PDB file of C-alpha atoms in Angstrom:
ATOM      1  CA  UNK X   1      93.903  88.667 109.540  1.00 39.00           C
ATOM      2  CA  UNK X   2      90.155  88.113 109.414  1.00 37.00           C
ATOM      3  CA  UNK X   3      88.437  87.037 106.226  1.00 37.00           C
ATOM      4  CA  UNK X   4      86.541  90.345 106.066  1.00 40.00           C
ATOM      5  CA  UNK X   5      89.688  91.966 104.719  1.00 38.00           C
ATOM      6  CA  UNK X   6      89.506  89.921 101.520  1.00 39.00           C
ATOM      7  CA  UNK X   7      86.995  92.298  99.922  1.00 43.00           C
ATOM      8  CA  UNK X   8      88.528  95.629 100.908  1.00 44.00           C
ATOM      9  CA  UNK X   9      88.131  97.213  97.518  1.00 43.00           C
ATOM     10  CA  UNK X  10      85.344  95.333  95.832  1.00 39.00           C
ATOM     11  CA  UNK X  11      82.687  97.603  97.320  1.00 38.00           C
ATOM     12  CA  UNK X  12      81.673  99.801  94.403  1.00 32.00           C
ATOM     13  CA  UNK X  13      78.288 100.207  96.052  1.00 35.00           C
ATOM     14  CA  UNK X  14      79.965 102.194  98.780  1.00 35.00           C
ATOM     15  CA  UNK X  15      81.178 104.965  96.451  1.00 35.00           C
ATOM     16  CA  UNK X  16      79.716 108.414  97.017  1.00 34.00           C
ATOM     17  CA  UNK X  17      76.729 109.113  94.771  1.00 34.00           C
ATOM     18  CA  UNK X  18      78.383 112.415  93.835  1.00 32.00           C
ATOM     19  CA  UNK X  19      81.522 110.672  92.600  1.00 34.00           C
ATOM     20  CA  UNK X  20      82.527 112.139  89.244  1.00 36.00           C
ATOM     21  CA  UNK X  21      83.928 109.165  87.384  1.00 36.00           C
ATOM     22  CA  UNK X  22      86.764 109.665  84.930  1.00 35.00           C
ATOM     23  CA  UNK X  23      85.810 110.813  81.467  1.00 33.00           C
ATOM     24  CA  UNK X  24      86.949 107.578  79.862  1.00 35.00           C
ATOM     25  CA  UNK X  25      86.405 104.450  81.952  1.00 35.00           C
ATOM     26  CA  UNK X  26      89.300 102.041  81.822  1.00 36.00           C
ATOM     27  CA  UNK X  27      88.066  98.596  80.761  1.00 31.00           C
ATOM     28  CA  UNK X  28      89.649  95.197  80.387  1.00 30.00           C
ATOM     29  CA  UNK X  29      91.158  94.350  77.026  1.00 32.00           C
ATOM     30  CA  UNK X  30      88.670  93.350  74.416  1.00 33.00           C
ATOM     31  CA  UNK X  31      85.773  95.501  75.546  1.00 32.00           C
ATOM     32  CA  UNK X  32      86.376  98.010  72.780  1.00 34.00           C
ATOM     33  CA  UNK X  33      88.104 100.965  74.451  1.00 32.00           C
ATOM     34  CA  UNK X  34      91.823 101.551  74.277  1.00 30.00           C
ATOM     35  CA  UNK X  35      93.726 102.017  77.589  1.00 32.00           C
ATOM     36  CA  UNK X  36      94.139 105.555  78.831  1.00 31.00           C
ATOM     37  CA  UNK X  37      97.500 107.202  78.348  1.00 31.00           C
ATOM     38  CA  UNK X  38      98.644 109.767  80.851  1.00 35.00           C
ATOM     39  CA  UNK X  39     101.278 111.356  83.006  1.00 38.00           C
ATOM     40  CA  UNK X  40     103.539 109.485  85.364  1.00 34.00           C
ATOM     41  CA  UNK X  41     105.340 111.145  88.241  1.00 34.00           C
ATOM     42  CA  UNK X  42     108.360 111.749  86.028  1.00 33.00           C
ATOM     43  CA  UNK X  43     106.307 112.222  82.840  1.00 31.00           C
ATOM     44  CA  UNK X  44     107.965 111.329  79.545  1.00 29.00           C
ATOM     45  CA  UNK X  45     110.885 109.006  80.203  1.00 29.00           C
ATOM     46  CA  UNK X  46     110.331 107.201  83.493  1.00 31.00           C
ATOM     47  CA  UNK X  47     111.116 103.493  83.714  1.00 31.00           C
ATOM     48  CA  UNK X  48     110.965 100.913  86.502  1.00 33.00           C
ATOM     49  CA  UNK X  49     114.255 100.194  88.209  1.00 33.00           C
ATOM     50  CA  UNK X  50     115.510  99.023  91.559  1.00 37.00           C
ATOM     51  CA  UNK X  51     118.554  97.872  93.442  1.00 34.00           C
ATOM     52  CA  UNK X  52     116.368  95.293  95.171  1.00 34.00           C
ATOM     53  CA  UNK X  53     118.301  95.634  98.441  1.00 32.00           C
ATOM     54  CA  UNK X  54     117.371  96.982 101.850  1.00 33.00           C
ATOM     55  CA  UNK X  55     120.142  99.524 101.497  1.00 33.00           C
ATOM     56  CA  UNK X  56     118.110 101.334  98.891  1.00 38.00           C
ATOM     57  CA  UNK X  57     115.795 100.924  95.943  1.00 39.00           C
ATOM     58  CA  UNK X  58     114.090 103.106  93.393  1.00 39.00           C
ATOM     59  CA  UNK X  59     111.140 102.445  91.086  1.00 41.00           C
ATOM     60  CA  UNK X  60     109.173 104.676  88.777  1.00 38.00           C
ATOM     61  CA  UNK X  61     106.214 104.401  86.449  1.00 37.00           C
ATOM     62  CA  UNK X  62     106.915 103.372  82.875  1.00 34.00           C
ATOM     63  CA  UNK X  63     106.580 105.991  80.199  1.00 32.00           C
ATOM     64  CA  UNK X  64     103.474 105.946  78.060  1.00 34.00           C
ATOM     65  CA  UNK X  65     105.384 107.319  75.085  1.00 32.00           C
ATOM     66  CA  UNK X  66     102.614 109.846  74.457  1.00 37.00           C
ATOM     67  CA  UNK X  67     102.271 113.580  74.970  1.00 51.00           C
ATOM     68  CA  UNK X  68      98.586 113.185  75.832  1.00 77.00           C
ATOM     69  CA  UNK X  69      97.373 113.880  79.341  1.00 91.00           C
ATOM     70  CA  UNK X  70      94.361 111.945  80.599  1.00 95.00           C
ATOM     71  CA  UNK X  71      92.616 112.238  83.924  1.00 97.00           C
ATOM     72  CA  UNK X  72      93.701 109.831  86.649  1.00 98.00           C
ATOM     73  CA  UNK X  73      91.799 106.533  86.345  1.00 98.00           C
ATOM     74  CA  UNK X  74      88.812 106.483  88.658  1.00 98.00           C
ATOM     75  CA  UNK X  75      88.731 103.637  91.172  1.00 98.00           C
ATOM     76  CA  UNK X  76      86.460 102.493  93.966  1.00 96.00           C
ATOM     77  CA  UNK X  77      86.980 104.085  97.375  1.00 97.00           C
ATOM     78  CA  UNK X  78      86.373 100.646  98.828  1.00 96.00           C
ATOM     79  CA  UNK X  79      84.227  99.774 101.846  1.00 96.00           C
ATOM     80  CA  UNK X  80      86.440 101.615 104.360  1.00 97.00           C
ATOM     81  CA  UNK X  81      86.726 105.211 103.089  1.00 98.00           C
ATOM     82  CA  UNK X  82      85.761 107.023 106.288  1.00 98.00           C
ATOM     83  CA  UNK X  83      84.274 109.816 104.194  1.00 97.00           C
ATOM     84  CA  UNK X  84      80.670 109.311 105.259  1.00 95.00           C
ATOM     85  CA  UNK X  85      79.722 107.149 102.276  1.00 94.00           C
ATOM     86  CA  UNK X  86      79.914 104.018 104.417  1.00 94.00           C
ATOM     87  CA  UNK X  87      79.232 104.908 108.022  1.00 94.00           C
ATOM     88  CA  UNK X  88      81.737 107.048 109.889  1.00 96.00           C
ATOM     89  CA  UNK X  89      82.847 110.418 108.476  1.00 97.00           C
ATOM     90  CA  UNK X  90      86.324 111.359 109.674  1.00 97.00           C
ATOM     91  CA  UNK X  91      86.404 114.343 107.318  1.00 97.00           C
ATOM     92  CA  UNK X  92      84.163 116.365 109.626  1.00 95.00           C
ATOM     93  CA  UNK X  93      86.361 115.800 112.673  1.00 96.00           C
ATOM     94  CA  UNK X  94      88.614 118.556 113.959  1.00 96.00           C
ATOM     95  CA  UNK X  95      92.245 117.614 113.355  1.00 97.00           C
ATOM     96  CA  UNK X  96      91.852 115.684 110.110  1.00 98.00           C
ATOM     97  CA  UNK X  97      93.669 118.429 108.163  1.00 98.00           C
ATOM     98  CA  UNK X  98      97.288 117.440 108.807  1.00 98.00           C
ATOM     99  CA  UNK X  99     100.540 116.358 107.205  1.00 98.00           C
ATOM    100  CA  UNK X 100     101.620 113.585 109.600  1.00 98.00           C
ATOM    101  CA  UNK X 101      99.017 110.818 109.539  1.00 98.00           C
ATOM    102  CA  UNK X 102     100.956 108.173 111.465  1.00 98.00           C
ATOM    103  CA  UNK X 103      99.092 108.883 114.721  1.00 98.00           C
ATOM    104  CA  UNK X 104      95.414 109.102 115.561  1.00 98.00           C
ATOM    105  CA  UNK X 105      93.954 112.481 116.528  1.00 98.00           C
ATOM    106  CA  UNK X 106      91.160 113.783 118.741  1.00 96.00           C
ATOM    107  CA  UNK X 107      90.310 111.386 121.560  1.00 94.00           C
ATOM    108  CA  UNK X 108      92.266 108.504 119.964  1.00 95.00           C
ATOM    109  CA  UNK X 109      95.941 107.996 120.748  1.00 94.00           C
ATOM    110  CA  UNK X 110      97.170 105.054 118.678  1.00 97.00           C
ATOM    111  CA  UNK X 111     100.126 105.204 116.332  1.00 98.00           C
ATOM    112  CA  UNK X 112     100.794 103.138 113.211  1.00 98.00           C
ATOM    113  CA  UNK X 113     104.220 101.498 113.212  1.00 98.00           C
ATOM    114  CA  UNK X 114     106.143 100.574 110.083  1.00 98.00           C
ATOM    115  CA  UNK X 115     108.797 101.620 107.573  1.00 98.00           C
ATOM    116  CA  UNK X 116     108.572 105.426 107.138  1.00 98.00           C
ATOM    117  CA  UNK X 117     106.955 106.654 103.941  1.00 98.00           C
ATOM    118  CA  UNK X 118     106.471 110.187 102.625  1.00 98.00           C
ATOM    119  CA  UNK X 119     103.805 110.527  99.926  1.00 98.00           C
ATOM    120  CA  UNK X 120     103.673 113.546  97.609  1.00 98.00           C
ATOM    121  CA  UNK X 121     100.821 113.940  95.132  1.00 98.00           C
ATOM    122  CA  UNK X 122     100.904 116.675  92.489  1.00 98.00           C
ATOM    123  CA  UNK X 123      97.408 117.601  91.318  1.00 98.00           C
ATOM    124  CA  UNK X 124      97.344 119.098  87.828  1.00 98.00           C
ATOM    125  CA  UNK X 125      94.741 120.236  85.321  1.00 97.00           C
ATOM    126  CA  UNK X 126      94.365 117.515  82.693  1.00 97.00           C
ATOM    127  CA  UNK X 127      92.750 119.946  80.239  1.00 94.00           C
ATOM    128  CA  UNK X 128      95.976 121.967  80.227  1.00 93.00           C
ATOM    129  CA  UNK X 129      98.033 118.944  79.245  1.00 94.00           C
ATOM    130  CA  UNK X 130      99.185 118.428  82.832  1.00 94.00           C
ATOM    131  CA  UNK X 131     101.011 121.775  82.689  1.00 94.00           C
ATOM    132  CA  UNK X 132      98.883 123.736  85.166  1.00 97.00           C
ATOM    133  CA  UNK X 133      98.972 122.842  88.881  1.00 98.00           C
ATOM    134  CA  UNK X 134      95.672 122.848  90.761  1.00 98.00           C
ATOM    135  CA  UNK X 135      96.379 125.237  93.608  1.00 98.00           C
ATOM    136  CA  UNK X 136      93.778 125.337  96.383  1.00 98.00           C
ATOM    137  CA  UNK X 137      92.369 121.862  95.726  1.00 98.00           C
ATOM    138  CA  UNK X 138      92.358 119.313  98.555  1.00 98.00           C
ATOM    139  CA  UNK X 139      93.370 115.690  98.865  1.00 98.00           C
ATOM    140  CA  UNK X 140      92.041 113.148 101.359  1.00 98.00           C
ATOM    141  CA  UNK X 141      94.464 110.217 101.627  1.00 98.00           C
ATOM    142  CA  UNK X 142      94.100 106.951 103.553  1.00 98.00           C
ATOM    143  CA  UNK X 143      95.494 103.412 103.618  1.00 98.00           C
ATOM    144  CA  UNK X 144      95.834 100.285 105.747  1.00 98.00           C
ATOM    145  CA  UNK X 145      98.425  99.781 108.482  1.00 98.00           C
ATOM    146  CA  UNK X 146     101.301  97.304 108.728  1.00 98.00           C
ATOM    147  CA  UNK X 147      98.878  94.504 109.603  1.00 97.00           C
ATOM    148  CA  UNK X 148      96.512  95.240 106.723  1.00 98.00           C
ATOM    149  CA  UNK X 149      93.892  96.847 108.971  1.00 98.00           C
ATOM    150  CA  UNK X 150      91.973 100.061 108.288  1.00 98.00           C
ATOM    151  CA  UNK X 151      91.388 102.439 111.182  1.00 98.00           C
ATOM    152  CA  UNK X 152      87.737 103.126 112.065  1.00 98.00           C
ATOM    153  CA  UNK X 153      86.642  99.781 110.554  1.00 98.00           C
ATOM    154  CA  UNK X 154      88.917  96.789 111.192  1.00 98.00           C
ATOM    155  CA  UNK X 155      88.658  94.769 114.393  1.00 97.00           C
ATOM    156  CA  UNK X 156      90.978  96.138 117.059  1.00 97.00           C
ATOM    157  CA  UNK X 157      91.374  99.597 115.500  1.00 98.00           C
ATOM    158  CA  UNK X 158      87.778 100.827 115.257  1.00 98.00           C
ATOM    159  CA  UNK X 159      88.552 103.519 117.830  1.00 97.00           C
ATOM    160  CA  UNK X 160      91.625 104.726 115.928  1.00 98.00           C
ATOM    161  CA  UNK X 161      91.734 107.156 112.992  1.00 98.00           C
ATOM    162  CA  UNK X 162      95.397 106.995 112.023  1.00 98.00           C
ATOM    163  CA  UNK X 163      96.602 106.806 108.411  1.00 99.00           C
ATOM    164  CA  UNK X 164      93.912 109.261 107.317  1.00 98.00           C
ATOM    165  CA  UNK X 165      94.376 112.936 106.585  1.00 98.00           C
ATOM    166  CA  UNK X 166      93.511 115.916 104.392  1.00 98.00           C
ATOM    167  CA  UNK X 167      95.702 118.657 102.945  1.00 98.00           C
ATOM    168  CA  UNK X 168      95.275 121.632 100.636  1.00 98.00           C
ATOM    169  CA  UNK X 169      97.417 121.777  97.508  1.00 98.00           C
ATOM    170  CA  UNK X 170     100.038 124.526  97.336  1.00 98.00           C
ATOM    171  CA  UNK X 171     101.053 126.719  94.394  1.00 98.00           C
ATOM    172  CA  UNK X 172     102.713 123.685  92.787  1.00 98.00           C
ATOM    173  CA  UNK X 173      99.547 121.638  93.187  1.00 98.00           C
ATOM    174  CA  UNK X 174     101.273 119.466  95.758  1.00 98.00           C
ATOM    175  CA  UNK X 175     100.370 117.822  99.049  1.00 98.00           C
ATOM    176  CA  UNK X 176     102.780 115.775 101.154  1.00 98.00           C
ATOM    177  CA  UNK X 177     101.854 113.245 103.818  1.00 99.00           C
ATOM    178  CA  UNK X 178     104.131 111.605 106.385  1.00 98.00           C
ATOM    179  CA  UNK X 179     103.067 107.997 106.879  1.00 98.00           C
ATOM    180  CA  UNK X 180     104.232 104.371 106.954  1.00 98.00           C
ATOM    181  CA  UNK X 181     104.476 101.804 104.170  1.00 99.00           C
ATOM    182  CA  UNK X 182     101.147  99.940 103.929  1.00 98.00           C
ATOM    183  CA  UNK X 183     100.795  96.168 104.100  1.00 98.00           C
ATOM    184  CA  UNK X 184      99.821  93.774 101.360  1.00 98.00           C
ATOM    185  CA  UNK X 185      96.638  92.150 102.599  1.00 98.00           C
ATOM    186  CA  UNK X 186      94.822  89.162 101.124  1.00 96.00           C
ATOM    187  CA  UNK X 187      93.557  89.750  97.605  1.00 96.00           C
ATOM    188  CA  UNK X 188      94.943  93.252  96.959  1.00 98.00           C
ATOM    189  CA  UNK X 189      98.184  94.670  95.634  1.00 98.00           C
ATOM    190  CA  UNK X 190      99.803  97.229  98.009  1.00 98.00           C
ATOM    191  CA  UNK X 191      98.105 100.570  97.458  1.00 98.00           C
ATOM    192  CA  UNK X 192      96.995 103.916  98.866  1.00 99.00           C
ATOM    193  CA  UNK X 193      93.543 105.461  98.412  1.00 98.00           C
ATOM    194  CA  UNK X 194      92.951 109.139  97.729  1.00 98.00           C
ATOM    195  CA  UNK X 195      90.134 111.520  96.856  1.00 98.00           C
ATOM    196  CA  UNK X 196      90.619 114.923  95.250  1.00 98.00           C
ATOM    197  CA  UNK X 197      88.224 117.748  96.140  1.00 98.00           C
ATOM    198  CA  UNK X 198      87.756 121.181  94.625  1.00 97.00           C
ATOM    199  CA  UNK X 199      88.663 122.921  97.878  1.00 97.00           C
ATOM    200  CA  UNK X 200      89.536 122.297 101.508  1.00 97.00           C
ATOM    201  CA  UNK X 201      85.992 123.281 102.468  1.00 96.00           C
ATOM    202  CA  UNK X 202      84.588 120.668 100.097  1.00 96.00           C
ATOM    203  CA  UNK X 203      86.893 118.017 101.529  1.00 97.00           C
ATOM    204  CA  UNK X 204      86.065 118.664 105.168  1.00 93.00           C
ATOM    205  CA  UNK X 205      82.365 118.493 104.323  1.00 87.00           C
ATOM    206  CA  UNK X 206      82.774 115.405 102.117  1.00 84.00           C
ATOM    207  CA  UNK X 207      81.162 117.044  99.095  1.00 86.00           C
ATOM    208  CA  UNK X 208      82.088 117.703  95.461  1.00 89.00           C
ATOM    209  CA  UNK X 209      84.635 114.974  94.874  1.00 95.00           C
ATOM    210  CA  UNK X 210      86.636 115.646  91.719  1.00 96.00           C
ATOM    211  CA  UNK X 211      88.392 112.278  91.512  1.00 98.00           C
ATOM    212  CA  UNK X 212      88.777 109.036  93.462  1.00 98.00           C
ATOM    213  CA  UNK X 213      91.722 106.777  92.687  1.00 98.00           C
ATOM    214  CA  UNK X 214      94.488 104.577  94.082  1.00 98.00           C
ATOM    215  CA  UNK X 215      98.285 104.688  94.080  1.00 98.00           C
ATOM    216  CA  UNK X 216     100.246 101.469  93.457  1.00 98.00           C
ATOM    217  CA  UNK X 217     103.762 100.447  94.518  1.00 98.00           C
ATOM    218  CA  UNK X 218     106.382  98.617  92.472  1.00 98.00           C
ATOM    219  CA  UNK X 219     107.123  95.005  93.420  1.00 98.00           C
ATOM    220  CA  UNK X 220     110.839  95.442  94.112  1.00 98.00           C
ATOM    221  CA  UNK X 221     110.216  98.117  96.739  1.00 98.00           C
ATOM    222  CA  UNK X 222     107.438  96.087  98.357  1.00 98.00           C
ATOM    223  CA  UNK X 223     109.631  92.987  98.538  1.00 98.00           C
ATOM    224  CA  UNK X 224     112.375  94.980 100.265  1.00 98.00           C
ATOM    225  CA  UNK X 225     110.023  96.528 102.816  1.00 98.00           C
ATOM    226  CA  UNK X 226     108.179  93.290 103.537  1.00 98.00           C
ATOM    227  CA  UNK X 227     111.445  91.535 104.371  1.00 98.00           C
ATOM    228  CA  UNK X 228     111.612  93.685 107.537  1.00 98.00           C
ATOM    229  CA  UNK X 229     110.094  92.941 110.947  1.00 96.00           C
ATOM    230  CA  UNK X 230     106.374  93.511 111.288  1.00 97.00           C
ATOM    231  CA  UNK X 231     105.384  92.825 107.685  1.00 98.00           C
ATOM    232  CA  UNK X 232     105.400  89.029 107.897  1.00 95.00           C
ATOM    233  CA  UNK X 233     101.833  88.602 106.646  1.00 95.00           C
ATOM    234  CA  UNK X 234     102.547  90.687 103.563  1.00 98.00           C
ATOM    235  CA  UNK X 235     105.213  88.313 102.245  1.00 97.00           C
ATOM    236  CA  UNK X 236     102.790  85.435 101.726  1.00 96.00           C
ATOM    237  CA  UNK X 237     100.065  87.701 100.355  1.00 97.00           C
ATOM    238  CA  UNK X 238     102.446  89.259  97.814  1.00 97.00           C
ATOM    239  CA  UNK X 239     103.381  85.799  96.602  1.00 96.00           C
ATOM    240  CA  UNK X 240      99.815  85.254  95.442  1.00 96.00           C
ATOM    241  CA  UNK X 241      99.423  88.524  93.547  1.00 97.00           C
ATOM    242  CA  UNK X 242     100.744  90.652  90.726  1.00 97.00           C
ATOM    243  CA  UNK X 243      99.800  94.053  89.351  1.00 98.00           C
ATOM    244  CA  UNK X 244      98.439  92.251  86.312  1.00 97.00           C
ATOM    245  CA  UNK X 245      96.071  90.084  88.370  1.00 97.00           C
ATOM    246  CA  UNK X 246      95.011  92.629  90.983  1.00 98.00           C
ATOM    247  CA  UNK X 247      91.287  93.338  90.693  1.00 96.00           C
ATOM    248  CA  UNK X 248      91.895  97.105  90.543  1.00 98.00           C
ATOM    249  CA  UNK X 249      95.166  97.497  88.637  1.00 98.00           C
ATOM    250  CA  UNK X 250      94.784  94.604  86.193  1.00 97.00           C
ATOM    251  CA  UNK X 251      93.326  96.899  83.521  1.00 96.00           C
ATOM    252  CA  UNK X 252      96.392  99.143  83.548  1.00 97.00           C
ATOM    253  CA  UNK X 253      98.408 101.002  86.143  1.00 97.00           C
ATOM    254  CA  UNK X 254     100.863 103.296  84.323  1.00 96.00           C
ATOM    255  CA  UNK X 255      99.234 106.442  85.699  1.00 97.00           C
ATOM    256  CA  UNK X 256      98.961 105.020  89.202  1.00 98.00           C
ATOM    257  CA  UNK X 257     102.386 103.458  89.755  1.00 98.00           C
ATOM    258  CA  UNK X 258     104.245 105.786  92.091  1.00 98.00           C
ATOM    259  CA  UNK X 259     107.871 106.762  91.703  1.00 98.00           C
ATOM    260  CA  UNK X 260     109.366 105.338  94.905  1.00 98.00           C
ATOM    261  CA  UNK X 261     112.860 105.994  96.220  1.00 98.00           C
ATOM    262  CA  UNK X 262     114.724 105.481  99.474  1.00 98.00           C
ATOM    263  CA  UNK X 263     115.656 102.692 101.856  1.00 98.00           C
ATOM    264  CA  UNK X 264     114.329 100.817 104.852  1.00 98.00           C
ATOM    265  CA  UNK X 265     116.823 102.597 107.095  1.00 97.00           C
ATOM    266  CA  UNK X 266     116.074 106.131 105.911  1.00 97.00           C
ATOM    267  CA  UNK X 267     112.494 105.687 104.792  1.00 98.00           C
ATOM    268  CA  UNK X 268     110.903 105.952 101.368  1.00 98.00           C
ATOM    269  CA  UNK X 269     109.358 108.702  99.267  1.00 98.00           C
ATOM    270  CA  UNK X 270     106.529 108.005  96.836  1.00 98.00           C
ATOM    271  CA  UNK X 271     105.467 110.603  94.266  1.00 98.00           C
ATOM    272  CA  UNK X 272     102.639 110.637  91.743  1.00 98.00           C
ATOM    273  CA  UNK X 273     101.161 113.164  89.347  1.00 98.00           C
ATOM    274  CA  UNK X 274      97.353 113.267  89.513  1.00 98.00           C
ATOM    275  CA  UNK X 275      95.665 114.856  86.482  1.00 98.00           C
ATOM    276  CA  UNK X 276      92.039 115.860  87.182  1.00 98.00           C
TER     277      UNK X 276
END
């Protein structure tokens, strides 16, 4: 992997100028603000657990022990968002609204290989205490491939647009994407980017972003996936990282740690509640 991948998500300057940052910015300990407390995918009593085997594993975000509901922590979209804030804008291309993001669309024909992953995000109204789903909102989701490369940007896949897609939330506030488990590239914990928009029209015009954040994966699940063929580079990279030292998640990740279940053979599901 080329050295340019080392700074995937350090590019705060690439964020959209219209980005509405979270109401309380999460800071490192000692700056004077307490960490945000919010909803996990399973809300009140989730806890991390795993079998740690390829036959199956399950991990979920730890409970905050609080009934409060805070907005999802705002994070950088990174230098490779594909939303028009840094060069190419895939959101205005016909075909970007889709559930299965494993293949490229339009004139591109590539397909991302890897362990199957289904991602479900539930967008809820934080002001309601996470009780009211946000029907009719839209989510743009993207992540790197098995080699740690981002379509549209990374060398060798600049002509591809796989692992990017938009969907409108249903009556439950949910969107579900069919994808593959992302790699762990140099300097970053395994993650998925997403932007929440007020409507599908806003999303496909790259305007009025409600929230920009990232989803994290538990270590046990990552270790199991990266022991399979094709993820060789991720093993070494994972050995140099932890959620506590990652430059994005080091200030807290309870609200961003997905509940992940499944197996290498059958594929995994990752779920996360996203208060906005």
